[in-house]
């Protein structure tokens, strides 16, 4: 597979980003996503991503809620160079937990379908169990906000993310609509939660919050 982030990097100077005008309707009264992404980060919407991919000769993301894009994606953590897997063998309540722990894309556990919602937020569905990734805000302590492929559909802000892109590095970040926090790879966690993905950072502070889309 080719790194789509690198392809987008070569085209970033040709396009400008449209502001994210719509806010999210969510049962948990979640905060509205940020309309301005400072420090070189841009908010990616359906139109921008599609134009970038078309110009680069890659697959087009689907704007239809019931139709996935043509090719599933791998998500690679910048901080440890490992791919994000959906842990299907973990027992509840961790079944489907997202962890950056695989050396490569070995199968459906490391692949995800990406969907654009009508409000220009992004939803992620694991190809392993065909469930949408949610930020688990009901958990407490260090597990609050962990990402898990466990939802049958997009029910609100828990399953919605703002996709951010850095035009210089070609890296991506995911901001949870549910709590307004950015997804981080938790390298300091131990055991089954080591390198778990969690919506917990106030902003993109370094490689822990940065990813490639492959």
Short mmCIF file of C-alpha atoms in Angstrom, two decimals:
data_model
loop_
_atom_site.label_atom_id
_atom_site.label_comp_id
_atom_site.label_asym_id
_atom_site.label_seq_id
_atom_site.Cartn_x
_atom_site.Cartn_y
_atom_site.Cartn_z
CA UNK A 1 0.00 0.00 0.00
CA UNK A 2 1.17 3.54 -0.70
CA UNK A 3 1.17 6.18 1.98
CA UNK A 4 -1.69 8.50 1.10
CA UNK A 5 -0.46 11.08 3.58
CA UNK A 6 2.67 11.54 1.50
CA UNK A 7 0.62 11.92 -1.67
CA UNK A 8 -1.56 14.54 -0.04
CA UNK A 9 1.55 16.37 1.10
CA UNK A 10 2.62 16.98 -2.48
CA UNK A 11 -0.74 18.59 -3.28
CA UNK A 12 -1.33 20.64 -0.13
CA UNK A 13 -0.15 23.87 -1.72
CA UNK A 14 -2.79 23.64 -4.43
CA UNK A 15 -5.80 23.74 -2.14
CA UNK A 16 -7.30 25.78 0.65
CA UNK A 17 -9.40 24.42 3.46
CA UNK A 18 -13.04 25.28 3.91
CA UNK A 19 -14.10 26.04 7.47
CA UNK A 20 -16.17 23.47 9.31
CA UNK A 21 -19.45 25.27 9.46
CA UNK A 22 -21.83 22.68 10.85
CA UNK A 23 -21.88 21.65 14.47
CA UNK A 24 -22.76 18.23 15.79
CA UNK A 25 -26.16 17.17 16.99
CA UNK A 26 -25.42 14.85 19.86
CA UNK A 27 -27.46 13.41 22.67
CA UNK A 28 -24.63 14.12 25.12
CA UNK A 29 -24.63 17.87 24.35
CA UNK A 30 -21.04 17.65 23.19
CA UNK A 31 -19.03 20.77 22.35
CA UNK A 32 -18.94 22.04 18.80
CA UNK A 33 -15.80 21.12 16.85
CA UNK A 34 -13.18 23.81 16.40
CA UNK A 35 -13.48 25.79 13.18
CA UNK A 36 -9.87 26.95 13.15
CA UNK A 37 -6.89 24.63 13.52
CA UNK A 38 -3.77 26.71 14.33
CA UNK A 39 -0.08 25.90 14.03
CA UNK A 40 -0.22 24.44 10.53
CA UNK A 41 -3.09 22.04 11.19
CA UNK A 42 -6.07 22.15 8.84
CA UNK A 43 -9.59 20.84 9.31
CA UNK A 44 -10.25 18.28 6.57
CA UNK A 45 -13.72 17.98 5.09
CA UNK A 46 -15.22 15.66 2.48
CA UNK A 47 -14.67 18.02 -0.43
CA UNK A 48 -11.00 18.66 0.36
CA UNK A 49 -10.16 15.00 0.94
CA UNK A 50 -11.93 13.88 -2.22
CA UNK A 51 -10.18 16.48 -4.35
CA UNK A 52 -6.80 15.56 -2.93
CA UNK A 53 -7.35 11.85 -3.52
CA UNK A 54 -8.75 12.32 -7.03
CA UNK A 55 -5.75 14.43 -8.05
CA UNK A 56 -3.42 11.85 -6.53
CA UNK A 57 -5.19 9.00 -8.35
CA UNK A 58 -6.33 7.32 -5.14
CA UNK A 59 -9.68 5.99 -3.94
CA UNK A 60 -12.50 8.39 -3.16
CA UNK A 61 -14.03 8.62 0.30
CA UNK A 62 -17.74 8.04 0.38
CA UNK A 63 -20.12 10.81 1.39
CA UNK A 64 -22.92 8.27 1.81
CA UNK A 65 -23.54 6.99 5.33
CA UNK A 66 -24.42 3.49 4.11
CA UNK A 67 -21.60 3.13 1.59
CA UNK A 68 -17.92 2.83 2.57
CA UNK A 69 -15.05 4.22 0.55
CA UNK A 70 -13.48 2.04 -2.12
CA UNK A 71 -10.42 1.01 -0.10
CA UNK A 72 -10.12 0.49 3.66
CA UNK A 73 -7.40 2.41 5.46
CA UNK A 74 -4.66 1.59 7.91
CA UNK A 75 -3.91 4.01 10.75
CA UNK A 76 -0.24 4.21 11.73
CA UNK A 77 0.86 5.88 14.96
CA UNK A 78 3.75 8.30 14.44
CA UNK A 79 5.08 7.87 17.96
CA UNK A 80 5.87 4.14 17.68
CA UNK A 81 5.47 3.47 13.91
CA UNK A 82 2.95 0.72 14.68
CA UNK A 83 -0.46 0.20 13.11
CA UNK A 84 -3.70 0.53 15.02
CA UNK A 85 -5.48 -2.78 15.61
CA UNK A 86 -9.00 -3.39 16.85
CA UNK A 87 -8.54 -6.00 19.58
CA UNK A 88 -11.29 -8.49 18.79
CA UNK A 89 -9.94 -11.16 21.16
CA UNK A 90 -10.12 -8.91 24.23
CA UNK A 91 -12.95 -9.63 26.64
CA UNK A 92 -15.65 -7.11 27.48
CA UNK A 93 -15.52 -4.25 28.23
CA UNK A 94 -12.38 -4.06 26.05
CA UNK A 95 -13.56 -6.01 23.00
CA UNK A 96 -12.63 -3.92 19.96
CA UNK A 97 -10.21 -1.67 21.85
CA UNK A 98 -7.97 0.31 19.47
CA UNK A 99 -4.22 -0.10 20.08
CA UNK A 100 -1.17 0.92 18.05
CA UNK A 101 0.64 -2.42 18.28
CA UNK A 102 0.94 -4.14 14.87
CA UNK A 103 4.11 -4.14 12.74
CA UNK A 104 2.04 -4.03 9.56
CA UNK A 105 -1.45 -4.37 8.13
CA UNK A 106 -2.02 -8.08 8.62
CA UNK A 107 -5.76 -8.26 8.02
CA UNK A 108 -9.12 -6.81 9.00
CA UNK A 109 -7.99 -5.95 12.53
CA UNK A 110 -5.77 -3.18 11.14
CA UNK A 111 -8.19 -1.88 8.49
CA UNK A 112 -10.95 0.72 8.80
CA UNK A 113 -13.66 2.17 6.60
CA UNK A 114 -13.98 5.95 6.84
CA UNK A 115 -17.34 7.73 6.54
CA UNK A 116 -18.19 11.40 6.26
CA UNK A 117 -21.26 12.50 8.19
CA UNK A 118 -23.63 15.22 7.01
CA UNK A 119 -22.02 17.69 9.43
CA UNK A 120 -18.57 17.02 7.88
CA UNK A 121 -17.32 14.97 10.81
CA UNK A 122 -15.60 11.63 10.27
CA UNK A 123 -16.69 8.23 11.58
CA UNK A 124 -14.45 5.17 11.64
CA UNK A 125 -15.69 1.58 11.27
CA UNK A 126 -13.52 -1.46 11.95
CA UNK A 127 -13.56 -4.00 9.14
CA UNK A 128 -12.95 -6.72 11.73
CA UNK A 129 -16.37 -6.53 13.37
CA UNK A 130 -18.11 -3.88 11.21
CA UNK A 131 -18.68 -1.68 14.26
CA UNK A 132 -18.02 2.03 14.60
CA UNK A 133 -15.29 3.41 16.82
CA UNK A 134 -16.52 5.28 19.90
CA UNK A 135 -14.73 7.37 22.50
CA UNK A 136 -15.71 5.71 25.76
CA UNK A 137 -16.51 8.69 27.98
CA UNK A 138 -18.37 6.69 30.61
CA UNK A 139 -15.13 5.16 31.85
CA UNK A 140 -13.21 6.63 34.75
CA UNK A 141 -9.58 7.39 35.53
CA UNK A 142 -6.91 6.64 32.97
CA UNK A 143 -9.37 4.68 30.79
CA UNK A 144 -11.70 7.63 30.21
CA UNK A 145 -11.97 8.35 26.49
CA UNK A 146 -10.39 5.12 25.18
CA UNK A 147 -11.38 4.28 21.61
CA UNK A 148 -13.27 1.08 20.94
CA UNK A 149 -14.99 -0.41 17.87
CA UNK A 150 -18.28 -1.25 19.55
CA UNK A 151 -21.18 0.81 18.11
CA UNK A 152 -23.69 -0.50 15.57
CA UNK A 153 -24.09 2.97 14.09
CA UNK A 154 -23.21 6.63 14.47
CA UNK A 155 -25.38 7.57 17.44
CA UNK A 156 -23.84 10.91 18.36
CA UNK A 157 -20.61 12.65 19.22
CA UNK A 158 -19.03 9.52 20.67
CA UNK A 159 -18.66 8.08 17.15
CA UNK A 160 -17.67 11.32 15.42
CA UNK A 161 -14.24 12.88 14.96
CA UNK A 162 -12.76 15.98 13.39
CA UNK A 163 -10.00 14.97 10.96
CA UNK A 164 -7.00 17.31 11.07
CA UNK A 165 -4.12 17.41 8.59
CA UNK A 166 -0.70 19.06 8.76
CA UNK A 167 0.34 20.42 5.38
CA UNK A 168 4.09 20.25 6.13
CA UNK A 169 4.44 16.81 7.74
CA UNK A 170 1.59 15.02 5.97
CA UNK A 171 0.36 13.72 9.33
CA UNK A 172 -3.18 13.47 10.67
CA UNK A 173 -4.88 13.88 14.02
CA UNK A 174 -8.34 12.96 15.30
CA UNK A 175 -10.34 15.26 17.57
CA UNK A 176 -13.28 13.69 19.37
CA UNK A 177 -16.52 15.59 18.94
CA UNK A 178 -17.81 14.13 22.21
CA UNK A 179 -15.31 15.85 24.49
CA UNK A 180 -13.32 18.13 22.18
CA UNK A 181 -10.06 16.32 22.98
CA UNK A 182 -7.46 14.95 20.58
CA UNK A 183 -6.73 11.21 20.30
CA UNK A 184 -3.38 10.12 21.76
CA UNK A 185 -1.39 6.87 21.65
CA UNK A 186 -0.87 5.98 25.31
CA UNK A 187 2.71 4.70 25.27
CA UNK A 188 3.06 4.83 29.05
CA UNK A 189 0.18 2.44 29.68
CA UNK A 190 1.06 -1.15 30.55
CA UNK A 191 -0.51 -4.55 29.93
CA UNK A 192 -3.49 -4.82 27.58
CA UNK A 193 -3.87 -1.03 27.50
CA UNK A 194 -0.34 -0.30 26.31
CA UNK A 195 -0.49 1.98 23.25
CA UNK A 196 -4.27 2.25 23.52
CA UNK A 197 -5.84 5.15 21.64
CA UNK A 198 -7.57 7.66 23.91
CA UNK A 199 -9.28 11.03 23.38
CA UNK A 200 -7.55 12.92 26.17
CA UNK A 201 -5.19 15.66 24.88
CA UNK A 202 -6.09 19.34 24.85
CA UNK A 203 -4.19 19.74 21.59
CA UNK A 204 -1.63 18.12 19.30
CA UNK A 205 1.46 18.31 21.49
CA UNK A 206 3.72 15.89 19.61
CA UNK A 207 3.95 12.50 17.95
CA UNK A 208 1.62 10.84 20.47
CA UNK A 209 -1.30 12.66 18.82
CA UNK A 210 -0.11 12.21 15.23
CA UNK A 211 -0.97 9.47 12.74
CA UNK A 212 -0.54 8.51 9.10
CA UNK A 213 -3.43 7.28 6.98
CA UNK A 214 -2.09 4.44 4.82
#
